[in-house]
Coordinates of C-alpha atoms in Angstrom, one line a residue:
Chain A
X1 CA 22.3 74.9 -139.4
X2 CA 22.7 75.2 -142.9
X3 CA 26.4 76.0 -143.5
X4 CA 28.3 73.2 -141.6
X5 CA 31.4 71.4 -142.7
X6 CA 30.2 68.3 -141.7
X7 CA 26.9 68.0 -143.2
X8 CA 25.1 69.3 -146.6
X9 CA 21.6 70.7 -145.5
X10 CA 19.8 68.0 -144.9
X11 CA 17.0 67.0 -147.5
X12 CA 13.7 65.3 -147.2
X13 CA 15.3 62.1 -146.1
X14 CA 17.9 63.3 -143.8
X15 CA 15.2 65.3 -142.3
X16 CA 12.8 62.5 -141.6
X17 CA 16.1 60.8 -140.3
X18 CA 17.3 63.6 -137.8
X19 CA 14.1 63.8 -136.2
X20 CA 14.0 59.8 -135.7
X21 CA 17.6 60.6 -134.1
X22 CA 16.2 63.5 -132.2
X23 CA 13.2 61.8 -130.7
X24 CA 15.9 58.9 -129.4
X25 CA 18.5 61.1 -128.4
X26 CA 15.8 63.1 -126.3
X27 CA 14.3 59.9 -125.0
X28 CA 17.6 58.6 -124.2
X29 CA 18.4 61.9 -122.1
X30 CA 15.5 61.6 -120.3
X31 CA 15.7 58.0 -119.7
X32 CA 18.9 59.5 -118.1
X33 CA 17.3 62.0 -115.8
X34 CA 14.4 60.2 -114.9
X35 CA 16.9 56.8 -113.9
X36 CA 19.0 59.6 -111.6
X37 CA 15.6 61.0 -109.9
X38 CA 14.2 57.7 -109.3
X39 CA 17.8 56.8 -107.7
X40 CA 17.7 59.8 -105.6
X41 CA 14.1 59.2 -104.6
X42 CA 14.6 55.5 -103.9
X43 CA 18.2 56.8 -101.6
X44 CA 15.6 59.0 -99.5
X45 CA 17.9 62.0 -101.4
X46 CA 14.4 64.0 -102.5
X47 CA 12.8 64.0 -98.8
X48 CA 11.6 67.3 -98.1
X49 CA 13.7 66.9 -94.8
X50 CA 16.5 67.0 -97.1
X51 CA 15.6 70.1 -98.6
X52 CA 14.5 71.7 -95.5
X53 CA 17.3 72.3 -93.7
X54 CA 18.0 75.5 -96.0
X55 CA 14.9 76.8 -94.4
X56 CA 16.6 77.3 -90.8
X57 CA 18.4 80.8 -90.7
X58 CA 22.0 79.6 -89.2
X59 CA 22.2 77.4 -92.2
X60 CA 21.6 80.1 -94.6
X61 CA 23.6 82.6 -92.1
X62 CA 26.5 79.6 -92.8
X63 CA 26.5 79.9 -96.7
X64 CA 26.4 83.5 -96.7
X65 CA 29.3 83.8 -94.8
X66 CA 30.7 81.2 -96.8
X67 CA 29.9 83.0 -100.1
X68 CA 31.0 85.9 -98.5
X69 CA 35.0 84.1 -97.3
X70 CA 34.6 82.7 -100.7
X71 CA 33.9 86.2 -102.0
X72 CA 36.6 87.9 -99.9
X73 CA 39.2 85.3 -101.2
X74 CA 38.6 85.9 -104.8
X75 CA 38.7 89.7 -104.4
X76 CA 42.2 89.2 -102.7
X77 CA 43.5 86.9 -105.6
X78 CA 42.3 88.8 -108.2
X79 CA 44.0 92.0 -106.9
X80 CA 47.1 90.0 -106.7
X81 CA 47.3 88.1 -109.6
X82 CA 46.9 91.2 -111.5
X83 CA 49.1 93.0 -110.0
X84 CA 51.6 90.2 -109.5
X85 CA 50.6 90.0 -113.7
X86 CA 51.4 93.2 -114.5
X87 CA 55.0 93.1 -112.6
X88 CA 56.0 90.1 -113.9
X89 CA 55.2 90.9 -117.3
X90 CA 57.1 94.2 -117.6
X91 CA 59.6 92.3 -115.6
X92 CA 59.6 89.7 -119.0
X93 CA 59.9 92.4 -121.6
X94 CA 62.7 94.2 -119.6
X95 CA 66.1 95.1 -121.2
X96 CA 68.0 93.8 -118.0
X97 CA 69.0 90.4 -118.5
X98 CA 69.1 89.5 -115.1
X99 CA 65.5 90.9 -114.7
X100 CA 64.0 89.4 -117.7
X101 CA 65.8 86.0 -116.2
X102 CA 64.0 86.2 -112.9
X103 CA 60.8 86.6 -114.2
X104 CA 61.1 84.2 -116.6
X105 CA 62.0 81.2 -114.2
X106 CA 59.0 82.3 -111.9
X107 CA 56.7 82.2 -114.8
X108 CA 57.6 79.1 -115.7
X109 CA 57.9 77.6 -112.4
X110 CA 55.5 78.4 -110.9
X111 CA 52.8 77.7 -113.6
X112 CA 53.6 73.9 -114.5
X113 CA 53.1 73.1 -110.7
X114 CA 49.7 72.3 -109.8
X115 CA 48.0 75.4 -107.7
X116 CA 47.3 72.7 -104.8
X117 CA 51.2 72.1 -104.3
X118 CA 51.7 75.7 -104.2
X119 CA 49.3 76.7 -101.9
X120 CA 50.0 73.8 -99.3
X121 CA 53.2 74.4 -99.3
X122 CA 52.2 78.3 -98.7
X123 CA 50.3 77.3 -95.2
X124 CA 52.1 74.4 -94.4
X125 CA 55.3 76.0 -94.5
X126 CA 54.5 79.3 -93.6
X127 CA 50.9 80.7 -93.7
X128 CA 50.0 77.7 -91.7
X129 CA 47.6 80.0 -89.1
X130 CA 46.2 82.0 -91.8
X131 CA 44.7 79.9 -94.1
X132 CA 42.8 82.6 -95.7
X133 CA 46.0 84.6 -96.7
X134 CA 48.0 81.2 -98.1
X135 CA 45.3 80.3 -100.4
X136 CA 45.0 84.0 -101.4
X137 CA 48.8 84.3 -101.7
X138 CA 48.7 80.7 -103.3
X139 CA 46.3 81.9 -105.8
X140 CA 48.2 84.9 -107.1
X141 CA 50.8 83.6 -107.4
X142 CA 49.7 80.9 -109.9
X143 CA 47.1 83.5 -111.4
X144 CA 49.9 86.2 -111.7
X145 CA 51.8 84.2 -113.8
X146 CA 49.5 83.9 -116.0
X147 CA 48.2 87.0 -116.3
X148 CA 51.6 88.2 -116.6
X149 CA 51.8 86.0 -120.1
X150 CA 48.5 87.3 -121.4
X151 CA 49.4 90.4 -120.5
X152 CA 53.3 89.9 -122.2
X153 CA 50.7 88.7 -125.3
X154 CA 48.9 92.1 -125.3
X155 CA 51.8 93.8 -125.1
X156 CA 53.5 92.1 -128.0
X157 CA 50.0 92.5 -129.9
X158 CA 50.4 96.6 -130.0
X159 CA 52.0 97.5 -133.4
X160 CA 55.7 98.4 -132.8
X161 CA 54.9 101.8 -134.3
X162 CA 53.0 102.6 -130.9
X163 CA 56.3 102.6 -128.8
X164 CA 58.3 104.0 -131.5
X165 CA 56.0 107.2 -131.5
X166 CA 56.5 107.4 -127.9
X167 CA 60.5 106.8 -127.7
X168 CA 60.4 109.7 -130.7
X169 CA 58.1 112.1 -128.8
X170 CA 61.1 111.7 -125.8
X171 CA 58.8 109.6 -123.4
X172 CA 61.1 107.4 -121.0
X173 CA 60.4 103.6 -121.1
X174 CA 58.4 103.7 -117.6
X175 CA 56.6 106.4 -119.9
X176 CA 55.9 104.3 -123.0
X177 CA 55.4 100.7 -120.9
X178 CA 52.8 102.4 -118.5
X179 CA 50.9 105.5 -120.6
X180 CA 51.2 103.6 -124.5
X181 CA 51.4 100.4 -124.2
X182 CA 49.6 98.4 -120.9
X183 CA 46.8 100.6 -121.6
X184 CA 46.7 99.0 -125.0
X185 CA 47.3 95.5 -123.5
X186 CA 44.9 95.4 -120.9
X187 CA 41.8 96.7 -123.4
X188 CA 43.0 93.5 -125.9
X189 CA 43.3 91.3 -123.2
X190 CA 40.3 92.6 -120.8
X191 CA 38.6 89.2 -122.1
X192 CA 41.0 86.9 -121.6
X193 CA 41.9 88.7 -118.4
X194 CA 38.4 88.0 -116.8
X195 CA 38.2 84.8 -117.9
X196 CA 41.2 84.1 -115.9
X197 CA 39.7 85.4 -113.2
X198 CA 37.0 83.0 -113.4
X199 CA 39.3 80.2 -113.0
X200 CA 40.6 82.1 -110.0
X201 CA 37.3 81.7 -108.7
X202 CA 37.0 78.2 -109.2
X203 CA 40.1 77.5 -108.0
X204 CA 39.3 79.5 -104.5
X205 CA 37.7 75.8 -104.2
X206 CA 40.7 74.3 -103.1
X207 CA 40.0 76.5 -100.3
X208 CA 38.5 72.9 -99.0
X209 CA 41.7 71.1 -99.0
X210 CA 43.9 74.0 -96.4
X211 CA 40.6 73.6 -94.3
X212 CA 39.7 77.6 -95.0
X213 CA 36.1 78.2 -94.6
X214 CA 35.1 78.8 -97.7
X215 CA 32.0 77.8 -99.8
X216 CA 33.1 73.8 -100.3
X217 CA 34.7 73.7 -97.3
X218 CA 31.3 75.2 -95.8
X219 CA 29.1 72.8 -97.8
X220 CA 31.2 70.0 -96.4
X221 CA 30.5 71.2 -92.5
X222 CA 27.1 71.6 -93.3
X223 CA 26.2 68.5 -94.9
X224 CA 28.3 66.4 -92.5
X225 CA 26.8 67.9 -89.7
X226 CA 23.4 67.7 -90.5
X227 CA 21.7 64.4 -89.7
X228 CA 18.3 64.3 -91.6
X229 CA 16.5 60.0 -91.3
X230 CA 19.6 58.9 -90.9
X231 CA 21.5 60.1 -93.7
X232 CA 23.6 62.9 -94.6
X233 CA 22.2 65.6 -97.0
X234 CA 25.0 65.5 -99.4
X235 CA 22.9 65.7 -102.5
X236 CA 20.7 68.5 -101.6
X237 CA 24.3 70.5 -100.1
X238 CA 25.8 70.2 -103.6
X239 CA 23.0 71.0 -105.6
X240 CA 22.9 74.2 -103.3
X241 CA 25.9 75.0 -103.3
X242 CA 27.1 74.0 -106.9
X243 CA 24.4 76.2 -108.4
X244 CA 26.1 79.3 -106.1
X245 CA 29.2 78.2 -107.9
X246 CA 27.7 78.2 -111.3
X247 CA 26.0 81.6 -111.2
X248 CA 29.1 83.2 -109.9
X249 CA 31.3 82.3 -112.6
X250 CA 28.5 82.5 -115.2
X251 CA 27.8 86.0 -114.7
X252 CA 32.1 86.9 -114.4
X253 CA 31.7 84.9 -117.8
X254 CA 29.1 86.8 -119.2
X255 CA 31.2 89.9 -118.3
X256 CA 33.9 88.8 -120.1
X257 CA 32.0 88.2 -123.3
X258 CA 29.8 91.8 -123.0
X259 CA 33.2 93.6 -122.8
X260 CA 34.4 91.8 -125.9
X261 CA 31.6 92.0 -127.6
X262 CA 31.8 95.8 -126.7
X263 CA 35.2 95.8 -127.7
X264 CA 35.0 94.2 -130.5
X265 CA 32.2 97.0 -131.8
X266 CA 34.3 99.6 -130.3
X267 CA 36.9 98.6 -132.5
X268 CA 36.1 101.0 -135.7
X269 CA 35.5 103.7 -133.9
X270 CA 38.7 103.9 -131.7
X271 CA 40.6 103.3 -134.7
X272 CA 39.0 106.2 -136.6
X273 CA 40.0 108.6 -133.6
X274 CA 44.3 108.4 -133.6
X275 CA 44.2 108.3 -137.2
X276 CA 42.4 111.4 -137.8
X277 CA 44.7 114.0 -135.6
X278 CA 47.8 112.0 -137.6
X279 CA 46.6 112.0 -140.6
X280 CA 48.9 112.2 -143.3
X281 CA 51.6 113.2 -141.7
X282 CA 52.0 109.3 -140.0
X283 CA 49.5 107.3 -141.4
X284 CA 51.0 103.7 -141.5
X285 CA 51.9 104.6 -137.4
X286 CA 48.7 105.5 -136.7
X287 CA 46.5 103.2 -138.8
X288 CA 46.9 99.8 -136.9
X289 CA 46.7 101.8 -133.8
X290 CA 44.5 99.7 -132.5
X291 CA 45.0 95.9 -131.4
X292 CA 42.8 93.4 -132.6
X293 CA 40.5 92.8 -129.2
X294 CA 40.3 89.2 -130.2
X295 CA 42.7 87.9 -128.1
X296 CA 44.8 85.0 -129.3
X297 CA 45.0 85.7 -132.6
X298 CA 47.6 88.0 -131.6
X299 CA 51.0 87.0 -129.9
X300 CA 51.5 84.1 -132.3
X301 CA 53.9 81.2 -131.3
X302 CA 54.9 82.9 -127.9
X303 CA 51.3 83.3 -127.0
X304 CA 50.4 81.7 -123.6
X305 CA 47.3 80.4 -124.9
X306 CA 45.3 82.0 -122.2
X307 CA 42.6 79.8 -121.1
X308 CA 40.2 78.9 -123.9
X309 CA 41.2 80.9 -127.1
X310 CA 40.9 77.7 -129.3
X311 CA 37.8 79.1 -130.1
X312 CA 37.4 80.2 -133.5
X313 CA 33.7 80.6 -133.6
X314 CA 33.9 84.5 -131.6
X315 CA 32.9 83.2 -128.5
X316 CA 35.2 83.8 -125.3
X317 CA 35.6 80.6 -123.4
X318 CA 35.3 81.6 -119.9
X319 CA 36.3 79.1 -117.1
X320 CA 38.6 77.1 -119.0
X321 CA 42.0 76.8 -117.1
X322 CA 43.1 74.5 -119.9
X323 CA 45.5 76.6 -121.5
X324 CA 47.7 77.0 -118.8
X325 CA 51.2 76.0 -120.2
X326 CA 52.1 76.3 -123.7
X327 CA 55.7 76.2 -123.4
X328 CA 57.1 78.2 -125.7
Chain B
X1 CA 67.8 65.0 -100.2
X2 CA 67.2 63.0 -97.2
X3 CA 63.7 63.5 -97.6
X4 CA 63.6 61.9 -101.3
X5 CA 66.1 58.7 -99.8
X6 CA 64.2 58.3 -96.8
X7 CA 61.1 57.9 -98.1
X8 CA 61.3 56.9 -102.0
X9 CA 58.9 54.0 -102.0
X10 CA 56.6 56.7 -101.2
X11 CA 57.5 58.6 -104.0
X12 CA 57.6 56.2 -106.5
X13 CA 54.6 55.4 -105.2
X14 CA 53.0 58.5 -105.8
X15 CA 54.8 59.4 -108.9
X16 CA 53.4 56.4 -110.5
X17 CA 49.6 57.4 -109.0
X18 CA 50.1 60.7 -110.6
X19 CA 51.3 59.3 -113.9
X20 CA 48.4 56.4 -114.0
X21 CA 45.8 59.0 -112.7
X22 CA 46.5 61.1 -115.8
X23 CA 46.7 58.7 -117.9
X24 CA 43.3 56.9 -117.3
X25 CA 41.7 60.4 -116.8
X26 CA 43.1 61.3 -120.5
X27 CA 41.7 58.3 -121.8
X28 CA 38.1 59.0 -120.3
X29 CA 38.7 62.7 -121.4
X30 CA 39.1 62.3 -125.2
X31 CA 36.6 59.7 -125.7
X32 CA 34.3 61.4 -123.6
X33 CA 34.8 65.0 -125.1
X34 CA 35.1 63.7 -128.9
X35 CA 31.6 61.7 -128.5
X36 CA 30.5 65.3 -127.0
X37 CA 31.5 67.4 -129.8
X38 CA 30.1 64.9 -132.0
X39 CA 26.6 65.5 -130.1
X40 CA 27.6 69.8 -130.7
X41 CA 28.3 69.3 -133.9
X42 CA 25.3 67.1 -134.7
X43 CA 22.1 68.4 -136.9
X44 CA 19.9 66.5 -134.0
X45 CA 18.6 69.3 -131.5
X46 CA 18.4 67.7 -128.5
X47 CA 21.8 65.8 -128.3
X48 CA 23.2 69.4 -129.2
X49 CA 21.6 70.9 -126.2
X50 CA 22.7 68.1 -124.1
X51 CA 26.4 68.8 -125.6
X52 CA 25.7 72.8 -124.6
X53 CA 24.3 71.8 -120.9
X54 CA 27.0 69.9 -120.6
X55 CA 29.9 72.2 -121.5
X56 CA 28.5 74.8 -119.9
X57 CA 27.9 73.3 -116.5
X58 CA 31.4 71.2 -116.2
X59 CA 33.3 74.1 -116.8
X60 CA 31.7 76.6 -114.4
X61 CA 31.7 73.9 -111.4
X62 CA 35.3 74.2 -109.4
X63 CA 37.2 70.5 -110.0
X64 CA 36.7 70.3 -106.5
X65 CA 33.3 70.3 -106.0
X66 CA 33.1 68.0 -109.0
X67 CA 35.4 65.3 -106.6
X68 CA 33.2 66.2 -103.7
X69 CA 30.3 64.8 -106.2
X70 CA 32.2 61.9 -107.0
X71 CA 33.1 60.6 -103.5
X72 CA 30.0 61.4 -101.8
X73 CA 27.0 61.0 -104.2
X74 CA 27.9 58.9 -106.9
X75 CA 28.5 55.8 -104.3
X76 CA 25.8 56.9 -102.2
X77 CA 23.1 57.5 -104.9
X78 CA 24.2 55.6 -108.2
X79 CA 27.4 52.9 -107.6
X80 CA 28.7 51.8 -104.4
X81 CA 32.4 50.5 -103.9
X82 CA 34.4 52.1 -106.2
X83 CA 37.9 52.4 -105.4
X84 CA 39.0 56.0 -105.0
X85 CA 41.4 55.7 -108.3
X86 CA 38.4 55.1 -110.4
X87 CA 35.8 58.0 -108.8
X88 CA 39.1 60.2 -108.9
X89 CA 39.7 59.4 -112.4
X90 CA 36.3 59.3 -113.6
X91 CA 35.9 62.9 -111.7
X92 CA 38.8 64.4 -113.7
X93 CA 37.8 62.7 -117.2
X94 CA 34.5 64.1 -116.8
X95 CA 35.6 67.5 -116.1
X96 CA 38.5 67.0 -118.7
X97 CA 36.1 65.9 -121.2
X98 CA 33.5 70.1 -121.6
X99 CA 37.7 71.3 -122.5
X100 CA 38.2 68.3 -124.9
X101 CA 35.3 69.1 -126.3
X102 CA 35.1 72.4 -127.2
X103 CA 38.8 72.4 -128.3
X104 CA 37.3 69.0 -130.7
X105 CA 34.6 71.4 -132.0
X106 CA 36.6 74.5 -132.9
X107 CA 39.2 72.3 -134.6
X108 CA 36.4 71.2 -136.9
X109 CA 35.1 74.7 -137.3
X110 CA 38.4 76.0 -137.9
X111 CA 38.3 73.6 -141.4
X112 CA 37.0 75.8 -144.1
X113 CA 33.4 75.2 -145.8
X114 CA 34.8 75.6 -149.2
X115 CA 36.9 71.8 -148.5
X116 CA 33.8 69.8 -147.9
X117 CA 31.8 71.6 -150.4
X118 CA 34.9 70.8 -152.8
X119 CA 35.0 67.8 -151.6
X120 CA 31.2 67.0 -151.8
X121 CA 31.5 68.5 -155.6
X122 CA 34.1 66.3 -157.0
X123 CA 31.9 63.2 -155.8
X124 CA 33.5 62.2 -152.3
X125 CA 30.8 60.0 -150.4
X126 CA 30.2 61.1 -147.0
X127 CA 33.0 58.9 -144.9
X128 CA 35.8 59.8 -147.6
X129 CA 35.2 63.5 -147.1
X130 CA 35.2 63.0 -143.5
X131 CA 38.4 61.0 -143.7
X132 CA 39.9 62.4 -146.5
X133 CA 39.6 65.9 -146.4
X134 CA 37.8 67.4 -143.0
X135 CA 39.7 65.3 -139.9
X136 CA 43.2 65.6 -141.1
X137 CA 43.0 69.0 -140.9
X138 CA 40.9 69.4 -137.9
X139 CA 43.3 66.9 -136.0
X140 CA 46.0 69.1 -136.8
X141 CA 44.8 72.3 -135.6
X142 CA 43.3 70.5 -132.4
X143 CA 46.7 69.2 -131.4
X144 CA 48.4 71.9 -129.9
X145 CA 44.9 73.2 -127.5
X146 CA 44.7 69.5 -126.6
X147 CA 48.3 69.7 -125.4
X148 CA 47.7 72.4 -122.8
X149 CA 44.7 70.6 -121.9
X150 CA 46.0 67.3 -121.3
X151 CA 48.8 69.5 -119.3
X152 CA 46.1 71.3 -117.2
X153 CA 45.0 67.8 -116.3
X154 CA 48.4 66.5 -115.0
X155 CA 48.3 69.6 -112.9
X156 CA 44.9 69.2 -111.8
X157 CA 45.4 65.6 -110.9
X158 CA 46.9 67.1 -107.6
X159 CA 43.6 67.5 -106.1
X160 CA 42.8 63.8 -106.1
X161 CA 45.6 63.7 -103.9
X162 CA 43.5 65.1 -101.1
X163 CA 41.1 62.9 -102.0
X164 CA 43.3 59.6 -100.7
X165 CA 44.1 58.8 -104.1
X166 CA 47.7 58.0 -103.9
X167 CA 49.6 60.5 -106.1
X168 CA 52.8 63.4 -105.8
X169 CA 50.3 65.9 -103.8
X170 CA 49.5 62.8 -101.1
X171 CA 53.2 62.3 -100.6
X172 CA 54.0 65.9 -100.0
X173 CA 50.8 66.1 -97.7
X174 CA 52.8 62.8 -96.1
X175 CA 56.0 64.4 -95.7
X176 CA 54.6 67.1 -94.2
X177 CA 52.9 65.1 -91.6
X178 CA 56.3 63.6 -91.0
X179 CA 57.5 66.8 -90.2
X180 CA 60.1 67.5 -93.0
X181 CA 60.5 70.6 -93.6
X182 CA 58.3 71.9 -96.6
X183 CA 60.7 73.4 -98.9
X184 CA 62.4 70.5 -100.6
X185 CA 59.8 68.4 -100.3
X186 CA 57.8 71.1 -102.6
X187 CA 61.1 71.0 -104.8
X188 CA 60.8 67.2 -105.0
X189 CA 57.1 67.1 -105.7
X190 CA 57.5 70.0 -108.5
X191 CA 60.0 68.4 -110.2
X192 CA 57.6 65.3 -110.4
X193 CA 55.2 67.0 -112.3
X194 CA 58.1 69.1 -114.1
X195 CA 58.4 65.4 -115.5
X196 CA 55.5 64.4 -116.6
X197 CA 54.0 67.6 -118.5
X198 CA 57.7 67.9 -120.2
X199 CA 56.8 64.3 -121.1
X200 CA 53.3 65.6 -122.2
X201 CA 54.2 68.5 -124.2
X202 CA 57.3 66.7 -126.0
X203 CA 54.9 64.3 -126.8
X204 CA 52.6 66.5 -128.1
X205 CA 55.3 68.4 -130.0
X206 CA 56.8 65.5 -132.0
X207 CA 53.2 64.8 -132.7
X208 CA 52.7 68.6 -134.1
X209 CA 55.7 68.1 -136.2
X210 CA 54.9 65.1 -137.5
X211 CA 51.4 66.4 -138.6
X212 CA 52.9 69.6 -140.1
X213 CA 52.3 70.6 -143.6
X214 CA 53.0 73.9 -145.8
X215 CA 50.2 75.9 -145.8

């Protein structure tokens, strides 16, 4: 606390005054807390009726196969939007005009419309038996594209000296796109990669909205289903449920910032390793051999700003799908 | 074509939903996420860890869960008889407001301690170095984040849609009912949105431009 732009460390004054502040601030939070309880309370929302019905096995049989549809979907759109990722983006970076052209428009397009557009137009128009498959489909789609520009990022991060090796050492292009350089761009981009994923996981939420049985969808059923004095148990459904959601993405999120942080340590001794066998002979080639595994401070201008790389204070920012756009 | 002349009360209709819904949501969203970094930023423990809980929470819950909260608890349990454009707005500022403020909060960290210490040494007060010296340049590097994010938004604005707020995504769930066929009524409905985030990022462009200096 003692280094902050905003404040000088506080002396015996501003002390005394921080903790007035901090005895308010707390009070005022749990004024906050306490008003919501006694609300819920007074709304019959903290019977243990309400709380019960988690007890009886076909409700808990329902959210595990929900978690498990949920689960399922993810896995599905996470294949795909990877893979979709890694096509489009070699598809960007090709030396056919007409290639790089496609890929371009269906990046573009396809990420400034809203995912829900996409996939209802996906199972309206053609998935509309399959709901599972449209919002999979739906989802990779959306994701790929912008995987594909973190990806096309990565890429563009690996020191031109990389593929210039390659071309010299008579590799073809598949050669140096698929054995130098993804390989590079994935490891910088394993981060932001994952915390893409997390907003795929979220968005498998929207699930709810093509009626596919998923873990909203499923909370929904439940809680309008159930009948408990009279009311429906929404509260207790969502608290359920919304702390399944939570966990999930925390722990992809936690993920995401172990392999950075393992990345980031990594980082000396990976470059140590290409410069020794060159040494001398290409130095400068083989000295920023190794990417930076911050992500975002790379690609510059053209960067997509994959979700959440605002952050300047070393932390990943998992579960943002804010930076989804970024025209360049 | 026919199905944009046939029905384009609709879709004025819902274009203007889409556009207000953002709007209002922005509004809620910046106030909300700057008061928020101010609380993560602040030397008071608790209002920090409210700022964390906060963050944290918001951004790992799916938006739609989020509007599930707001349509069936918050009139149940807190206030009754809101109108679905405010709980729909209110839902999307809220969620809006944990990526507003930690894009707030690393603007400010990205402004180096060695201004305000200069600034403290040559005898600014408190408010000058604050105005003078530390928000210029954290407004400036917060601009272009905030764009995508108020872009994100737009986008996510669909889902209210569902949630019998009148906006693009109800029309094309309208027209689809109707039973026009779903290709250029997606075309229609994209283009909609290809309008307002062009709007947004211009916007947020000339702004960029405007608070450019040489570094």
């Amino acid at each position: 606390m003692s280094a902050s732009v905003l404040y000088d460390a506080p002396g015996p004054k501003a002390t005394v005054r921080n903790r007035v502040y901090a005895v308010i601030g707390a009070a005022a939070i749990v004024a906050l807390i306490v008003f919501a309880v006694l609300r819920l309370s007074d709304t019959g929302n903290l019977d243990s009726g309400m709380w019960d019905i988690f007890n009886y096995a076909g409700i808990r049989q329902n959210i595990a196969d929900a978690v498990l549809a949920t689960l399922k979907v993810f896995g599905l759109a996470a294949v795909g939007s990877v893979v979709l990722g890694v096509v489009l983006a070699v598809g960007r970076l090709s030396d056919h005009k007409p290639v790089r052209w496609l890929a371009t428009t269906f990046i573009e397009l396809f990420r400034s419309i809203p995912l829900l557009i996409t996939i209802y137009a996906i199972w309206v128009g053609f998935l509309t038996d399959y709901s599972m498959w449209a919002l999979a489909l739906g989802l990779s789609v959306y994701n790929g594209c912008v995987q594909a520009e973190v990806l096309r990022a990565g890429i563009n991060s690996v020191p031109r000296g990389q593929s210039e090796a390659a071309y010299a050492l008579g590799m073809s292009k598949t050669q140096v796109m698929l054995g130098v350089l993804m390989p590079q761009a994935v490891r910088a981009m394993l981060p932001t990669i994952i915390s893409q994923l997390v907003v795929t996981l979220k968005d498998t939420s929207l699930g709810y909205i093509i009626l596919y049985p998923e873990l909203l969808q499923t909370a929904r059923l439940i809680a309008s289903n159930t009948l408990v004095n009279g009311t429906y148990p929404y509260v207790s459904t969502i608290v359920v449920i919304g702390t399944i959601y939570v966990t999930m993405c925390l722990l992809l999120s936690a993920l995401a910032t172990w392999i950075e942080k393992r990345g980031r340590r990594a980082k000396t001794g990976i470059a140590v390793a290409p410069a020794a066998p060159a040494g001398g002979i290409d130095a400068p080639v083989a000295a920023p051999g190794v990417p930076a595994p911050r992500p975002g401070g790379a690609g510059g201008a053209d960067l997509a700003r994959p979700a959440g790389t605002a952050a300047t204070d070393g932390t990943t920012e998992p579960g943002g799908d804010a930076g989804t756009t970024g025209k360049s | 074509m026919n199905v944009l002349l046939d029905n384009f009360p609709e879709f004025r209709d819902g274009f203007i939903g889409t556009v207000s819904i953002t709007a209002v949501s922005s509004v809620i969203a910046l106030v909300l996420g700057v008061v928020l970094a101010g609380m993560r930023v602040s030397p008071v423990p608790p209002l920090r860890f409210f700022g964390t809980a906060w963050v944290t929470l918001l951004r790992n819950t799916p938006l739609t869960l989020l509007f599930l909260i707001f349509f069936f608890v918050v009139p149940q349990v807190f206030v009754s008889g809101l109108s679905p454009f405010v709980l729909g707005s209110l839902a999307l500022g809220f969620y809006t407001s944990s990526f507003v403020c930690e894009a707030v909060r690393s603007g400010i960290n990205t402004v180096p301690l060695g201004q305000a210490e200069a600034a403290r040494s040559i005898g600014m007060s408190f408010p000058q170095t604050l105005r003078l010296v530390i928000l210029p340049q954290a407004t400036r590097s917060v601009i272009p984040p905030l764009s995508s994010i108020f872009i994100a938004l737009t986008k996510n604005s669909a889902i209210a849609g569902a949630f019998s707020v009148s906006e693009l995504f109800g029309w094309q769930k309208l027209m689809s009912d109707r039973g026009y066929s779903i290709t250029p009524v997606f075309i229609w409905v994209a283009l909609g949105y290809l309008v307002v985030t062009f709007v947004i990022s211009g916007l947020f462009r000339l702004l960029e431009r405007r608070m450019e200096v040489a570094r």
